[in-house]
Coordinates of C-alpha atoms and ligand atoms in Angstrom, one line a residue:
M1 CA 0.0 -0.1 0.1
R2 CA 2.8 2.4 1.0
N3 CA 4.5 1.4 -2.4
A4 CA 1.4 2.0 -4.3
L5 CA 0.9 5.5 -2.5
G6 CA 4.3 6.2 -3.2
L7 CA 4.2 5.4 -6.8
M8 CA 1.1 7.7 -7.2
L9 CA 2.8 10.5 -5.5
A10 CA 5.7 9.8 -7.7
S11 CA 3.5 9.8 -10.9
V12 CA 1.9 13.3 -9.4
G13 CA 5.2 14.7 -9.0
A14 CA 6.9 13.8 -12.3
A15 CA 3.7 15.5 -13.9
V16 CA 4.1 18.6 -12.2
V17 CA 7.9 18.7 -13.0
I18 CA 6.9 18.0 -16.7
A19 CA 4.2 20.8 -16.5
A20 CA 6.9 23.1 -15.0
V21 CA 9.6 22.2 -17.9
W22 CA 7.1 23.1 -20.5
F23 CA 6.1 26.2 -18.9
W24 CA 9.9 27.1 -18.3
T25 CA 10.8 26.2 -21.8
A26 CA 8.0 27.6 -23.8
S27 CA 7.4 31.0 -21.9
P28 CA 11.0 32.3 -22.1
H29 CA 11.0 31.6 -25.7
G30 CA 7.9 34.0 -26.2
D31 CA 9.5 36.4 -24.0
L32 CA 12.8 36.3 -26.0
A33 CA 11.0 36.6 -29.3
V34 CA 8.7 39.8 -28.2
A35 CA 12.2 41.1 -26.5
A36 CA 13.9 40.8 -29.8
A37 CA 11.1 42.2 -31.9
A38 CA 10.6 45.1 -29.4
N39 CA 14.6 45.5 -29.8
A40 CA 14.6 45.4 -33.7
A41 CA 13.3 49.0 -34.3
P42 CA 15.9 50.8 -32.0
A43 CA 18.7 48.6 -33.6
E44 CA 17.6 49.4 -37.1
Q45 CA 17.1 53.2 -36.1
A46 CA 20.4 53.0 -35.0
A47 CA 21.8 51.7 -38.1
A48 CA 20.1 54.4 -40.2
T49 CA 21.1 57.1 -38.0
A50 CA 24.7 55.8 -38.0
S51 CA 24.4 55.7 -41.9
A52 CA 23.5 59.4 -41.7
K53 CA 26.1 60.6 -39.7
P54 CA 28.9 62.2 -41.8
S55 CA 31.4 59.9 -40.5
P56 CA 32.4 58.3 -44.0
A57 CA 35.9 57.0 -43.0
V58 CA 34.7 55.0 -39.9
E59 CA 31.8 53.7 -42.1
D60 CA 34.1 52.4 -44.8
V61 CA 35.6 50.5 -42.6
E62 CA 32.6 49.0 -40.7
V63 CA 31.0 48.2 -44.2
T64 CA 34.1 46.5 -45.6
A65 CA 34.5 44.3 -42.3
T66 CA 30.9 43.2 -42.4
S67 CA 30.7 42.6 -46.2
P68 CA 31.9 39.1 -46.4
A69 CA 29.5 37.9 -43.8
K70 CA 26.5 39.4 -45.9
P71 CA 24.7 37.0 -48.3
P72 CA 25.7 37.4 -52.1
A73 CA 24.6 40.5 -53.8
A74 CA 21.3 40.2 -56.0
P75 CA 21.9 40.5 -59.5
P76 CA 21.6 44.3 -60.6
P77 CA 17.7 44.8 -61.6
K78 CA 16.9 45.2 -65.4
T79 CA 16.8 49.1 -66.4
A80 CA 13.3 50.1 -66.0
C81 CA 11.4 51.5 -69.2
A82 CA 10.1 54.7 -68.4
N83 CA 7.8 54.3 -71.5
P84 CA 4.8 51.7 -70.5
D85 CA 3.8 52.0 -74.1
A86 CA 7.6 51.1 -75.6
L87 CA 8.3 49.2 -78.5
G88 CA 10.8 47.3 -76.4
V89 CA 12.8 44.2 -77.2
S90 CA 10.7 40.9 -77.4
R91 CA 13.3 38.7 -77.4
V92 CA 17.3 38.5 -77.5
V93 CA 19.1 35.9 -79.5
E94 CA 22.5 34.9 -79.3
I95 CA 24.3 34.3 -82.6
D96 CA 27.1 31.6 -82.7
T97 CA 29.2 33.3 -85.6
T98 CA 31.6 30.1 -86.2
G99 CA 31.7 29.4 -89.7
G100 CA 30.2 33.1 -90.8
P101 CA 26.6 32.3 -91.3
G102 CA 24.4 34.6 -93.4
F103 CA 21.1 36.7 -92.3
G104 CA 18.9 38.3 -94.2
F105 CA 16.8 36.4 -97.1
A106 CA 17.9 39.1 -99.5
H107 CA 20.7 36.9 -100.0
F108 CA 20.6 34.1 -97.6
K109 CA 17.9 32.0 -97.1
Q110 CA 19.2 29.5 -94.8
L111 CA 18.6 30.9 -91.6
D112 CA 15.0 31.6 -91.1
F113 CA 14.9 32.3 -87.2
L114 CA 12.2 35.3 -87.2
T115 CA 8.6 34.3 -86.7
E116 CA 6.1 36.4 -88.2
K117 CA 6.1 40.2 -86.9
E118 CA 9.4 39.6 -85.7
I119 CA 11.9 42.5 -86.7
V120 CA 15.6 43.1 -86.5
L121 CA 16.6 47.0 -86.5
T122 CA 19.7 47.7 -88.4
F123 CA 21.7 50.9 -88.9
D124 CA 24.7 51.3 -91.4
D125 CA 27.5 53.9 -92.0
G126 CA 27.9 56.0 -88.9
P127 CA 28.7 57.1 -86.4
W128 CA 27.7 60.5 -87.5
P129 CA 27.0 63.7 -85.4
V130 CA 23.6 64.6 -85.0
N131 CA 22.0 62.0 -86.7
T132 CA 23.5 59.0 -84.7
P133 CA 22.7 60.7 -81.4
A134 CA 19.1 61.5 -82.6
V135 CA 18.8 57.4 -83.6
L136 CA 20.0 56.6 -80.4
K137 CA 17.7 58.8 -78.5
S138 CA 14.5 57.4 -80.5
L139 CA 15.9 54.2 -79.7
A140 CA 16.2 54.6 -76.2
D141 CA 12.6 56.6 -75.8
E142 CA 11.0 53.2 -77.2
C143 CA 13.7 50.9 -74.9
T144 CA 14.5 49.1 -77.8
K145 CA 17.7 47.9 -79.3
A146 CA 19.4 47.6 -82.9
V147 CA 22.4 46.2 -84.6
F148 CA 25.0 48.8 -85.9
F149 CA 27.6 48.5 -88.7
P150 CA 29.9 51.8 -88.5
I151 CA 32.3 52.6 -91.5
G152 CA 35.7 52.2 -89.8
K153 CA 36.7 55.7 -91.0
H154 CA 33.6 57.5 -89.5
A155 CA 34.3 55.6 -86.1
T156 CA 38.0 57.3 -86.1
Y157 CA 36.5 60.5 -86.8
H158 CA 33.8 60.2 -84.2
P159 CA 34.6 57.6 -81.5
E160 CA 32.8 59.0 -78.7
I161 CA 29.5 58.8 -80.5
L162 CA 30.4 55.4 -81.3
K163 CA 30.9 54.5 -77.8
Q164 CA 27.8 56.1 -76.9
V165 CA 26.0 53.4 -79.2
A166 CA 27.9 50.4 -77.4
A167 CA 27.0 52.0 -74.1
A168 CA 23.2 52.0 -74.9
G169 CA 23.5 48.1 -75.3
H170 CA 23.4 47.9 -79.1
S171 CA 25.6 45.4 -80.8
V172 CA 28.2 46.9 -82.9
G173 CA 29.7 45.2 -86.0
A174 CA 31.2 46.7 -88.9
H175 CA 31.0 47.9 -92.4
T176 CA 34.4 48.0 -94.1
W177 CA 37.2 50.6 -93.5
S178 CA 36.1 53.1 -96.1
H179 CA 32.8 51.9 -97.6
A180 CA 34.6 50.1 -100.6
N181 CA 32.6 48.0 -103.0
L182 CA 34.1 44.7 -102.2
N183 CA 32.5 43.1 -105.1
S184 CA 34.5 45.4 -107.9
K185 CA 36.8 44.4 -110.0
K186 CA 39.1 47.0 -109.0
I187 CA 39.7 45.5 -105.6
N188 CA 42.0 42.5 -105.4
E189 CA 41.6 40.0 -102.6
Q190 CA 44.6 41.4 -100.5
Q191 CA 42.6 45.1 -100.4
A192 CA 39.2 43.1 -99.8
T193 CA 40.7 41.5 -96.6
E194 CA 42.2 45.2 -95.6
E195 CA 39.0 46.8 -96.1
I196 CA 37.2 44.3 -93.7
E197 CA 40.0 43.8 -91.1
K198 CA 40.7 47.6 -90.8
G199 CA 37.2 48.5 -90.5
F200 CA 37.0 46.2 -87.3
S201 CA 40.2 47.2 -85.9
A202 CA 38.9 50.9 -86.6
V203 CA 35.6 50.2 -84.5
K204 CA 37.9 48.4 -81.8
L205 CA 39.8 51.4 -81.5
A206 CA 37.3 53.8 -81.2
L207 CA 35.2 51.7 -78.8
G208 CA 38.1 50.3 -76.7
A209 CA 36.5 47.1 -76.7
A210 CA 36.2 44.4 -79.5
P211 CA 33.4 44.6 -81.6
S212 CA 30.8 41.9 -82.6
P213 CA 31.6 39.5 -85.4
F214 CA 28.9 41.0 -87.5
F215 CA 29.7 42.4 -90.9
R216 CA 27.6 44.1 -93.9
F217 CA 28.9 44.8 -97.4
P218 CA 28.8 48.2 -98.5
Q219 CA 26.0 48.2 -101.1
L220 CA 25.2 44.8 -100.2
Q221 CA 27.6 43.8 -102.5
H222 CA 28.8 40.1 -101.7
G223 CA 32.2 39.4 -103.2
P224 CA 32.6 35.6 -103.2
A225 CA 36.0 35.9 -101.9
A226 CA 35.3 38.2 -99.2
V227 CA 32.4 36.1 -98.3
A228 CA 34.4 33.0 -98.1
Y229 CA 37.2 35.1 -95.9
L230 CA 34.8 36.3 -93.6
G231 CA 33.5 32.7 -93.0
S232 CA 37.4 31.9 -92.1
R233 CA 37.4 34.5 -89.5
N234 CA 34.0 33.2 -88.3
V235 CA 32.2 36.5 -89.0
A236 CA 28.4 36.5 -89.3
V237 CA 27.4 38.6 -92.7
F238 CA 24.1 40.6 -92.5
S239 CA 22.4 41.2 -95.6
C240 CA 18.3 42.4 -95.1
D241 CA 14.9 41.4 -95.6
V242 CA 13.4 45.1 -95.8
D243 CA 16.0 47.6 -97.7
S244 CA 14.3 50.9 -96.7
F245 CA 16.4 52.7 -99.4
D246 CA 16.4 55.6 -96.7
F247 CA 19.6 57.3 -98.5
R248 CA 17.0 57.7 -101.7
A249 CA 14.2 59.2 -99.6
K250 CA 13.4 63.1 -99.9
D251 CA 12.1 63.0 -96.5
A252 CA 11.1 61.0 -93.4
T253 CA 7.8 60.2 -94.3
Q254 CA 8.7 58.3 -97.6
I255 CA 11.1 56.2 -95.4
I256 CA 8.4 55.3 -92.8
N257 CA 5.9 54.5 -95.7
S258 CA 8.5 52.4 -97.7
V259 CA 9.2 50.3 -94.5
M260 CA 5.6 49.7 -93.4
T261 CA 4.7 48.8 -97.0
K262 CA 7.6 46.4 -97.5
L263 CA 6.9 44.6 -93.9
Q264 CA 3.2 44.1 -94.7
K265 CA 4.4 42.0 -97.6
S266 CA 7.4 40.2 -95.8
G267 CA 5.5 40.0 -92.4
K268 CA 8.8 40.0 -90.7
G269 CA 12.7 40.3 -91.2
I270 CA 15.7 42.4 -90.7
I271 CA 15.5 46.1 -91.6
L272 CA 18.1 48.2 -93.5
M273 CA 18.6 51.8 -92.3
H274 CA 21.3 54.2 -92.0
D275 CA 21.9 56.1 -88.9
F276 CA 24.2 58.2 -91.0
Q277 CA 21.1 59.7 -92.7
R278 CA 19.3 62.8 -91.5
H279 CA 15.9 61.7 -93.3
T280 CA 16.4 58.2 -91.2
A281 CA 16.9 60.1 -87.8
E282 CA 13.9 62.0 -88.2
A283 CA 11.5 59.2 -89.6
L284 CA 12.6 56.7 -86.4
P285 CA 10.6 58.2 -83.7
L286 CA 7.2 58.1 -85.8
L287 CA 8.4 54.7 -87.7
L288 CA 8.9 53.2 -84.2
R289 CA 5.5 54.0 -82.9
R290 CA 4.1 52.6 -86.2
L291 CA 6.2 49.5 -86.0
K292 CA 4.3 49.0 -82.5
A293 CA 1.2 49.7 -83.7
G294 CA 1.3 47.4 -86.4
G295 CA 2.2 44.5 -83.6
Y296 CA 5.8 44.3 -84.8
K297 CA 8.1 42.7 -82.2
V298 CA 11.8 43.9 -82.2
V299 CA 14.6 40.7 -81.6
H300 CA 17.9 41.7 -80.7
M301 CA 20.7 40.0 -82.3
K302 CA 23.7 39.5 -80.0
A303 CA 27.2 38.0 -80.7
K304 CA 28.1 35.1 -78.5
A305 CA 31.8 36.0 -78.4
P306 CA 33.6 39.2 -79.5
L307 CA 35.6 39.2 -82.6
Q308 CA 39.2 38.9 -82.3
T309 CA 41.0 41.6 -84.4
V310 CA 44.1 41.0 -86.2
A311 CA 47.1 42.8 -84.6
E312 CA 48.7 43.4 -88.1
Y313 CA 45.8 45.9 -88.6
D314 CA 45.2 47.1 -85.0
E315 CA 49.0 48.4 -85.5
M316 CA 48.4 49.4 -89.0
L317 CA 45.7 51.9 -87.8
A318 CA 47.5 53.0 -84.8
K319 CA 50.3 53.9 -87.0
E320 CA 47.9 55.8 -89.4
M321 CA 46.1 57.5 -86.6
K322 CA 49.5 59.4 -85.4
L323 CA 50.4 62.0 -87.6
P324 CA 54.1 61.6 -89.0
V325 CA 55.9 64.4 -87.3
A326 CA 59.9 65.3 -87.6
S327 CA 59.9 67.9 -85.1
T328 CA 58.9 67.9 -81.5
R329 CA 59.1 71.5 -80.5
P330 CA 56.5 72.7 -78.5
V331 CA 53.7 74.6 -80.3
N332 CA 54.6 78.3 -78.8
N333 CA 57.9 77.7 -80.2
V334 CA 56.3 76.9 -83.8
V335 CA 53.7 79.4 -83.7
Q336 CA 53.7 83.0 -82.5
T337 CA 51.4 85.7 -82.7
V338 CA 52.6 88.4 -84.2
T339 CA 49.0 90.6 -84.7
E340 CA 46.3 90.7 -83.0
Ligands
ZN1 ZN1 26.9 51.6 -96.4

Protein backbone atom coordinates (compact mmCIF):
# COMPACT_ATOMS: atom_id res chain seq x y z
CA MET A 1 0.00 0.00 0.00
CA ARG A 2 2.76 2.35 0.94
CA ASN A 3 4.46 1.44 -2.25
CA ALA A 4 1.27 2.17 -4.21
CA LEU A 5 0.85 5.55 -2.53
CA GLY A 6 4.50 6.28 -3.13
CA LEU A 7 4.10 5.44 -6.82
CA MET A 8 1.04 7.72 -7.09
CA LEU A 9 2.86 10.60 -5.45
CA ALA A 10 5.82 9.99 -7.66
CA SER A 11 3.68 10.14 -10.82
CA VAL A 12 1.94 13.32 -9.66
CA GLY A 13 5.33 14.77 -8.89
CA ALA A 14 6.58 13.79 -12.33
CA ALA A 15 3.53 15.41 -13.97
CA VAL A 16 4.18 18.62 -12.06
CA VAL A 17 7.83 18.55 -13.10
CA ILE A 18 6.88 17.98 -16.79
CA ALA A 19 4.37 20.85 -16.64
CA ALA A 20 6.93 23.09 -15.01
CA VAL A 21 9.54 22.25 -17.63
CA TRP A 22 7.01 22.91 -20.42
CA PHE A 23 6.08 26.24 -18.88
CA TRP A 24 9.72 27.12 -18.31
CA THR A 25 10.79 26.34 -21.87
CA ALA A 26 7.73 27.72 -23.66
CA SER A 27 7.24 31.07 -21.99
CA PRO A 28 10.81 32.38 -21.91
CA HIS A 29 11.05 31.68 -25.67
CA GLY A 30 7.98 33.79 -26.18
CA ASP A 31 9.41 36.52 -24.03
CA LEU A 32 12.66 36.42 -25.92
CA ALA A 33 10.85 36.65 -29.22
CA VAL A 34 8.90 39.67 -28.01
CA ALA A 35 12.07 41.19 -26.64
CA ALA A 36 13.82 40.60 -29.95
CA ALA A 37 10.97 42.24 -31.86
CA ALA A 38 10.98 45.15 -29.45
CA ASN A 39 14.70 45.62 -29.87
CA ALA A 40 14.65 45.37 -33.66
CA ALA A 41 13.25 48.82 -34.29
CA PRO A 42 15.79 50.72 -32.18
CA ALA A 43 18.59 48.64 -33.71
CA GLU A 44 17.45 49.57 -37.22
CA GLN A 45 17.05 53.14 -36.16
CA ALA A 46 20.55 53.10 -34.77
CA ALA A 47 21.86 51.69 -38.04
CA ALA A 48 19.96 54.30 -40.01
CA THR A 49 21.24 57.04 -37.76
CA ALA A 50 24.76 55.70 -38.09
CA SER A 51 24.58 55.67 -41.88
CA ALA A 52 23.22 59.22 -41.88
CA LYS A 53 26.11 60.44 -39.74
CA PRO A 54 28.78 62.33 -41.65
CA SER A 55 31.64 60.05 -40.68
CA PRO A 56 32.52 58.34 -43.96
CA ALA A 57 35.93 57.06 -42.96
CA VAL A 58 34.63 54.99 -40.04
CA GLU A 59 31.62 53.80 -42.00
CA ASP A 60 33.75 52.60 -44.88
CA VAL A 61 35.72 50.43 -42.52
CA GLU A 62 32.55 49.03 -40.95
CA VAL A 63 30.96 48.21 -44.29
CA THR A 64 34.10 46.51 -45.55
CA ALA A 65 34.47 44.53 -42.37
CA THR A 66 30.89 43.23 -42.34
CA SER A 67 30.46 42.62 -46.07
CA PRO A 68 31.90 39.07 -46.19
CA ALA A 69 29.21 37.91 -43.76
CA LYS A 70 26.42 39.28 -45.95
CA PRO A 71 24.65 37.01 -48.46
CA PRO A 72 25.84 37.45 -52.09
CA ALA A 73 24.39 40.54 -53.75
CA ALA A 74 21.33 40.03 -55.92
CA PRO A 75 21.87 40.44 -59.70
CA PRO A 76 21.47 44.06 -60.81
CA PRO A 77 17.83 44.83 -61.63
CA LYS A 78 16.85 45.14 -65.29
CA THR A 79 16.97 48.77 -66.35
CA ALA A 80 13.43 49.95 -66.07
CA CYS A 81 11.78 51.36 -69.17
CA ALA A 82 10.21 54.72 -68.47
CA ASN A 83 7.78 54.33 -71.37
CA PRO A 84 4.99 51.86 -70.50
CA ASP A 85 3.87 51.69 -74.15
CA ALA A 86 7.39 51.26 -75.56
CA LEU A 87 8.19 49.10 -78.57
CA GLY A 88 10.79 47.36 -76.39
CA VAL A 89 12.63 44.14 -77.17
CA SER A 90 10.52 40.99 -77.38
CA ARG A 91 13.46 38.60 -77.36
CA VAL A 92 17.25 38.56 -77.45
CA VAL A 93 19.01 35.99 -79.61
CA GLU A 94 22.64 35.00 -79.22
CA ILE A 95 24.45 34.35 -82.49
CA ASP A 96 27.19 31.73 -82.77
CA THR A 97 29.14 33.19 -85.69
CA THR A 98 31.32 30.09 -86.23
CA GLY A 99 31.79 29.52 -89.95
CA GLY A 100 30.32 32.92 -90.90
CA PRO A 101 26.54 32.42 -91.06
CA GLY A 102 24.55 34.69 -93.40
CA PHE A 103 21.40 36.59 -92.34
CA GLY A 104 18.76 38.36 -94.40
CA PHE A 105 16.71 36.69 -97.12
CA ALA A 106 17.76 39.21 -99.75
CA HIS A 107 20.91 37.08 -100.08
CA PHE A 108 20.90 34.26 -97.49
CA LYS A 109 17.97 31.91 -97.13
CA GLN A 110 19.24 29.20 -94.79
CA LEU A 111 18.66 30.77 -91.38
CA ASP A 112 14.98 31.55 -90.94
CA PHE A 113 14.95 32.39 -87.22
CA LEU A 114 12.33 35.15 -87.11
CA THR A 115 8.68 34.31 -86.57
CA GLU A 116 5.76 36.29 -87.98
CA LYS A 117 5.89 40.01 -87.05
CA GLU A 118 9.43 39.75 -85.66
CA ILE A 119 11.89 42.39 -86.87
CA VAL A 120 15.56 43.29 -86.39
CA LEU A 121 16.57 46.96 -86.60
CA THR A 122 19.94 47.61 -88.26
CA PHE A 123 21.77 50.88 -89.00
CA ASP A 124 24.74 51.42 -91.35
CA ASP A 125 27.37 54.05 -92.18
CA GLY A 126 27.69 55.85 -88.82
CA PRO A 127 28.79 57.07 -86.45
CA TRP A 128 27.86 60.60 -87.48
CA PRO A 129 27.16 63.77 -85.48
CA VAL A 130 23.54 64.77 -84.87
CA ASN A 131 22.00 61.85 -86.81
CA THR A 132 23.48 58.93 -84.84
CA PRO A 133 22.73 60.56 -81.44
CA ALA A 134 19.16 61.27 -82.66
CA VAL A 135 18.75 57.61 -83.66
CA LEU A 136 20.09 56.54 -80.26
CA LYS A 137 17.59 58.81 -78.50
CA SER A 138 14.65 57.40 -80.48
CA LEU A 139 15.72 53.84 -79.70
CA ALA A 140 16.16 54.71 -76.02
CA ASP A 141 12.73 56.39 -75.88
CA GLU A 142 11.23 53.12 -77.15
CA CYS A 143 13.49 50.97 -74.93
CA THR A 144 14.55 48.97 -77.95
CA LYS A 145 17.85 47.68 -79.36
CA ALA A 146 19.50 47.51 -82.77
CA VAL A 147 22.60 46.32 -84.63
CA PHE A 148 24.98 49.01 -85.94
CA PHE A 149 27.43 48.61 -88.82
CA PRO A 150 29.77 51.62 -88.63
CA ILE A 151 32.28 52.61 -91.30
CA GLY A 152 35.85 52.35 -89.99
CA LYS A 153 36.84 55.87 -91.07
CA HIS A 154 33.75 57.34 -89.45
CA ALA A 155 34.57 55.46 -86.23
CA THR A 156 37.98 57.17 -86.16
CA TYR A 157 36.38 60.60 -86.77
CA HIS A 158 33.73 60.22 -84.05
CA PRO A 159 34.79 57.57 -81.54
CA GLU A 160 32.84 59.26 -78.75
CA ILE A 161 29.57 58.77 -80.67
CA LEU A 162 30.33 55.10 -81.35
CA LYS A 163 31.06 54.65 -77.65
CA GLN A 164 27.54 55.95 -76.93
CA VAL A 165 26.11 53.34 -79.32
CA ALA A 166 27.88 50.50 -77.50
CA ALA A 167 27.11 51.97 -74.06
CA ALA A 168 23.39 51.94 -74.89
CA GLY A 169 23.58 48.16 -75.30
CA HIS A 170 23.32 47.94 -79.07
CA SER A 171 25.40 45.42 -81.02
CA VAL A 172 28.27 46.99 -82.99
CA GLY A 173 29.75 45.18 -85.97
CA ALA A 174 31.58 46.74 -88.95
CA HIS A 175 30.99 47.88 -92.54
CA THR A 176 34.56 48.07 -93.99
CA TRP A 177 37.19 50.75 -93.54
CA SER A 178 36.17 53.14 -96.32
CA HIS A 179 32.85 51.79 -97.67
CA ALA A 180 34.56 50.22 -100.68
CA ASN A 181 32.57 47.93 -102.96
CA LEU A 182 34.23 44.57 -102.24
CA ASN A 183 32.64 43.03 -105.33
CA SER A 184 34.35 45.52 -107.66
CA LYS A 185 36.94 44.26 -110.16
CA LYS A 186 39.14 47.16 -109.07
CA ILE A 187 39.58 45.57 -105.64
CA ASN A 188 41.84 42.55 -105.26
CA GLU A 189 41.63 39.98 -102.49
CA GLN A 190 44.36 41.60 -100.40
CA GLN A 191 42.61 44.97 -100.59
CA ALA A 192 39.27 43.41 -99.68
CA THR A 193 40.84 41.74 -96.63
CA GLU A 194 42.37 45.05 -95.62
CA GLU A 195 39.01 46.84 -95.96
CA ILE A 196 37.35 44.24 -93.74
CA GLU A 197 40.04 43.96 -91.07
CA LYS A 198 40.86 47.66 -90.89
CA GLY A 199 37.15 48.35 -90.49
CA PHE A 200 36.95 46.04 -87.48
CA SER A 201 40.23 47.36 -86.05
CA ALA A 202 38.93 50.94 -86.35
CA VAL A 203 35.76 50.04 -84.46
CA LYS A 204 37.87 48.37 -81.78
CA LEU A 205 40.12 51.43 -81.53
CA ALA A 206 37.09 53.72 -81.20
CA LEU A 207 35.28 51.58 -78.64
CA GLY A 208 38.30 50.47 -76.68
CA ALA A 209 36.71 47.01 -76.86
CA ALA A 210 36.33 44.28 -79.44
CA PRO A 211 33.37 44.61 -81.82
CA SER A 212 30.77 41.92 -82.53
CA PRO A 213 31.79 39.56 -85.37
CA PHE A 214 28.95 41.02 -87.49
CA PHE A 215 29.65 42.44 -90.95
CA ARG A 216 27.63 44.11 -93.69
CA PHE A 217 28.96 44.57 -97.22
CA PRO A 218 28.76 48.14 -98.59
CA GLN A 219 25.89 48.36 -101.09
CA LEU A 220 25.16 44.71 -100.21
CA GLN A 221 27.79 43.77 -102.80
CA HIS A 222 28.86 40.31 -101.67
CA GLY A 223 32.22 39.47 -103.18
CA PRO A 224 32.50 35.65 -103.16
CA ALA A 225 36.16 35.67 -102.02
CA ALA A 226 35.34 38.16 -99.26
CA VAL A 227 32.37 36.02 -98.13
CA ALA A 228 34.71 33.00 -97.92
CA TYR A 229 37.28 35.06 -96.01
CA LEU A 230 34.65 36.20 -93.48
CA GLY A 231 33.64 32.56 -93.05
CA SER A 232 37.24 31.68 -92.20
CA ARG A 233 37.23 34.51 -89.64
CA ASN A 234 33.93 33.30 -88.09
CA VAL A 235 32.21 36.58 -88.90
CA ALA A 236 28.45 36.60 -89.56
CA VAL A 237 27.37 38.37 -92.76
CA PHE A 238 24.25 40.54 -92.63
CA SER A 239 22.18 41.22 -95.69
CA CYS A 240 18.56 42.28 -95.05
CA ASP A 241 14.91 41.41 -95.67
CA VAL A 242 13.57 44.95 -95.84
CA ASP A 243 15.74 47.59 -97.52
CA SER A 244 14.39 51.01 -96.53
CA PHE A 245 16.34 52.78 -99.33
CA ASP A 246 16.38 55.64 -96.83
CA PHE A 247 19.44 57.21 -98.50
CA ARG A 248 17.29 57.90 -101.55
CA ALA A 249 14.24 59.17 -99.64
CA LYS A 250 13.31 62.82 -100.08
CA ASP A 251 11.89 63.03 -96.55
CA ALA A 252 11.08 61.09 -93.37
CA THR A 253 7.54 60.18 -94.48
CA GLN A 254 8.84 58.36 -97.53
CA ILE A 255 11.08 56.19 -95.33
CA ILE A 256 8.24 55.32 -92.95
CA ASN A 257 5.93 54.40 -95.85
CA SER A 258 8.64 52.36 -97.57
CA VAL A 259 9.44 50.30 -94.46
CA MET A 260 5.80 49.74 -93.46
CA THR A 261 4.73 48.74 -97.00
CA LYS A 262 7.61 46.29 -97.42
CA LEU A 263 7.03 44.81 -93.97
CA GLN A 264 3.37 44.20 -94.77
CA LYS A 265 4.54 42.02 -97.65
CA SER A 266 7.37 40.18 -95.91
CA GLY A 267 5.61 39.99 -92.52
CA LYS A 268 8.94 40.05 -90.66
CA GLY A 269 12.63 40.54 -91.23
CA ILE A 270 15.89 42.41 -90.82
CA ILE A 271 15.34 46.10 -91.68
CA LEU A 272 18.24 48.00 -93.25
CA MET A 273 18.50 51.72 -92.42
CA HIS A 274 21.29 54.30 -92.05
CA ASP A 275 21.98 56.24 -88.86
CA PHE A 276 24.21 58.38 -91.10
CA GLN A 277 21.13 59.81 -92.88
CA ARG A 278 19.28 62.84 -91.55
CA HIS A 279 15.89 61.74 -92.89
CA THR A 280 16.26 58.39 -91.15
CA ALA A 281 16.98 60.09 -87.84
CA GLU A 282 13.91 62.27 -88.41
CA ALA A 283 11.73 59.30 -89.41
CA LEU A 284 12.63 57.06 -86.51
CA PRO A 285 10.37 58.34 -83.68
CA LEU A 286 7.22 57.94 -85.80
CA LEU A 287 8.47 54.79 -87.55
CA LEU A 288 9.02 53.03 -84.20
CA ARG A 289 5.51 54.08 -83.11
CA ARG A 290 4.06 52.71 -86.35
CA LEU A 291 5.94 49.43 -85.85
CA LYS A 292 4.51 49.14 -82.34
CA ALA A 293 0.99 49.93 -83.56
CA GLY A 294 1.40 47.35 -86.33
CA GLY A 295 2.15 44.64 -83.78
CA TYR A 296 5.79 44.19 -84.82
CA LYS A 297 8.22 42.87 -82.22
CA VAL A 298 11.90 43.71 -82.06
CA VAL A 299 14.43 40.88 -81.77
CA HIS A 300 17.87 41.94 -80.57
CA MET A 301 20.77 40.01 -82.12
CA LYS A 302 23.83 39.66 -79.89
CA ALA A 303 27.09 37.89 -80.64
CA LYS A 304 28.00 34.88 -78.53
CA ALA A 305 31.62 36.10 -78.39
CA PRO A 306 33.44 39.26 -79.53
CA LEU A 307 35.68 39.31 -82.60
CA GLN A 308 39.43 38.88 -82.20
CA THR A 309 40.84 41.63 -84.40
CA VAL A 310 44.13 41.01 -86.25
CA ALA A 311 47.14 42.62 -84.53
CA GLU A 312 48.71 43.56 -87.88
CA TYR A 313 45.71 45.74 -88.79
CA ASP A 314 45.35 47.16 -85.27
CA GLU A 315 48.98 48.31 -85.54
CA MET A 316 48.58 49.58 -89.10
CA LEU A 317 45.67 51.72 -87.97
CA ALA A 318 47.37 52.96 -84.82
CA LYS A 319 50.33 54.12 -86.96
CA GLU A 320 48.04 55.90 -89.44
CA MET A 321 46.19 57.64 -86.63
CA LYS A 322 49.39 59.27 -85.42
CA LEU A 323 50.45 62.14 -87.63
CA PRO A 324 54.00 61.73 -88.90
CA VAL A 325 56.14 64.31 -87.14
CA ALA A 326 59.74 65.25 -87.79
CA SER A 327 59.78 67.93 -85.10
CA THR A 328 58.79 67.67 -81.46
CA ARG A 329 59.13 71.41 -80.68
CA PRO A 330 56.27 72.75 -78.53
CA VAL A 331 53.55 74.75 -80.26
CA ASN A 332 54.63 78.08 -78.69
CA ASN A 333 58.03 77.73 -80.29
CA VAL A 334 56.55 77.06 -83.70
CA VAL A 335 53.55 79.42 -83.77
CA GLN A 336 53.91 82.97 -82.56
CA THR A 337 51.15 85.57 -82.62
CA VAL A 338 52.57 88.64 -84.31
CA THR A 339 49.41 90.73 -84.68
CA GLU A 340 46.13 90.54 -82.83
ZN1 LIG B 1 26.78 51.52 -96.23
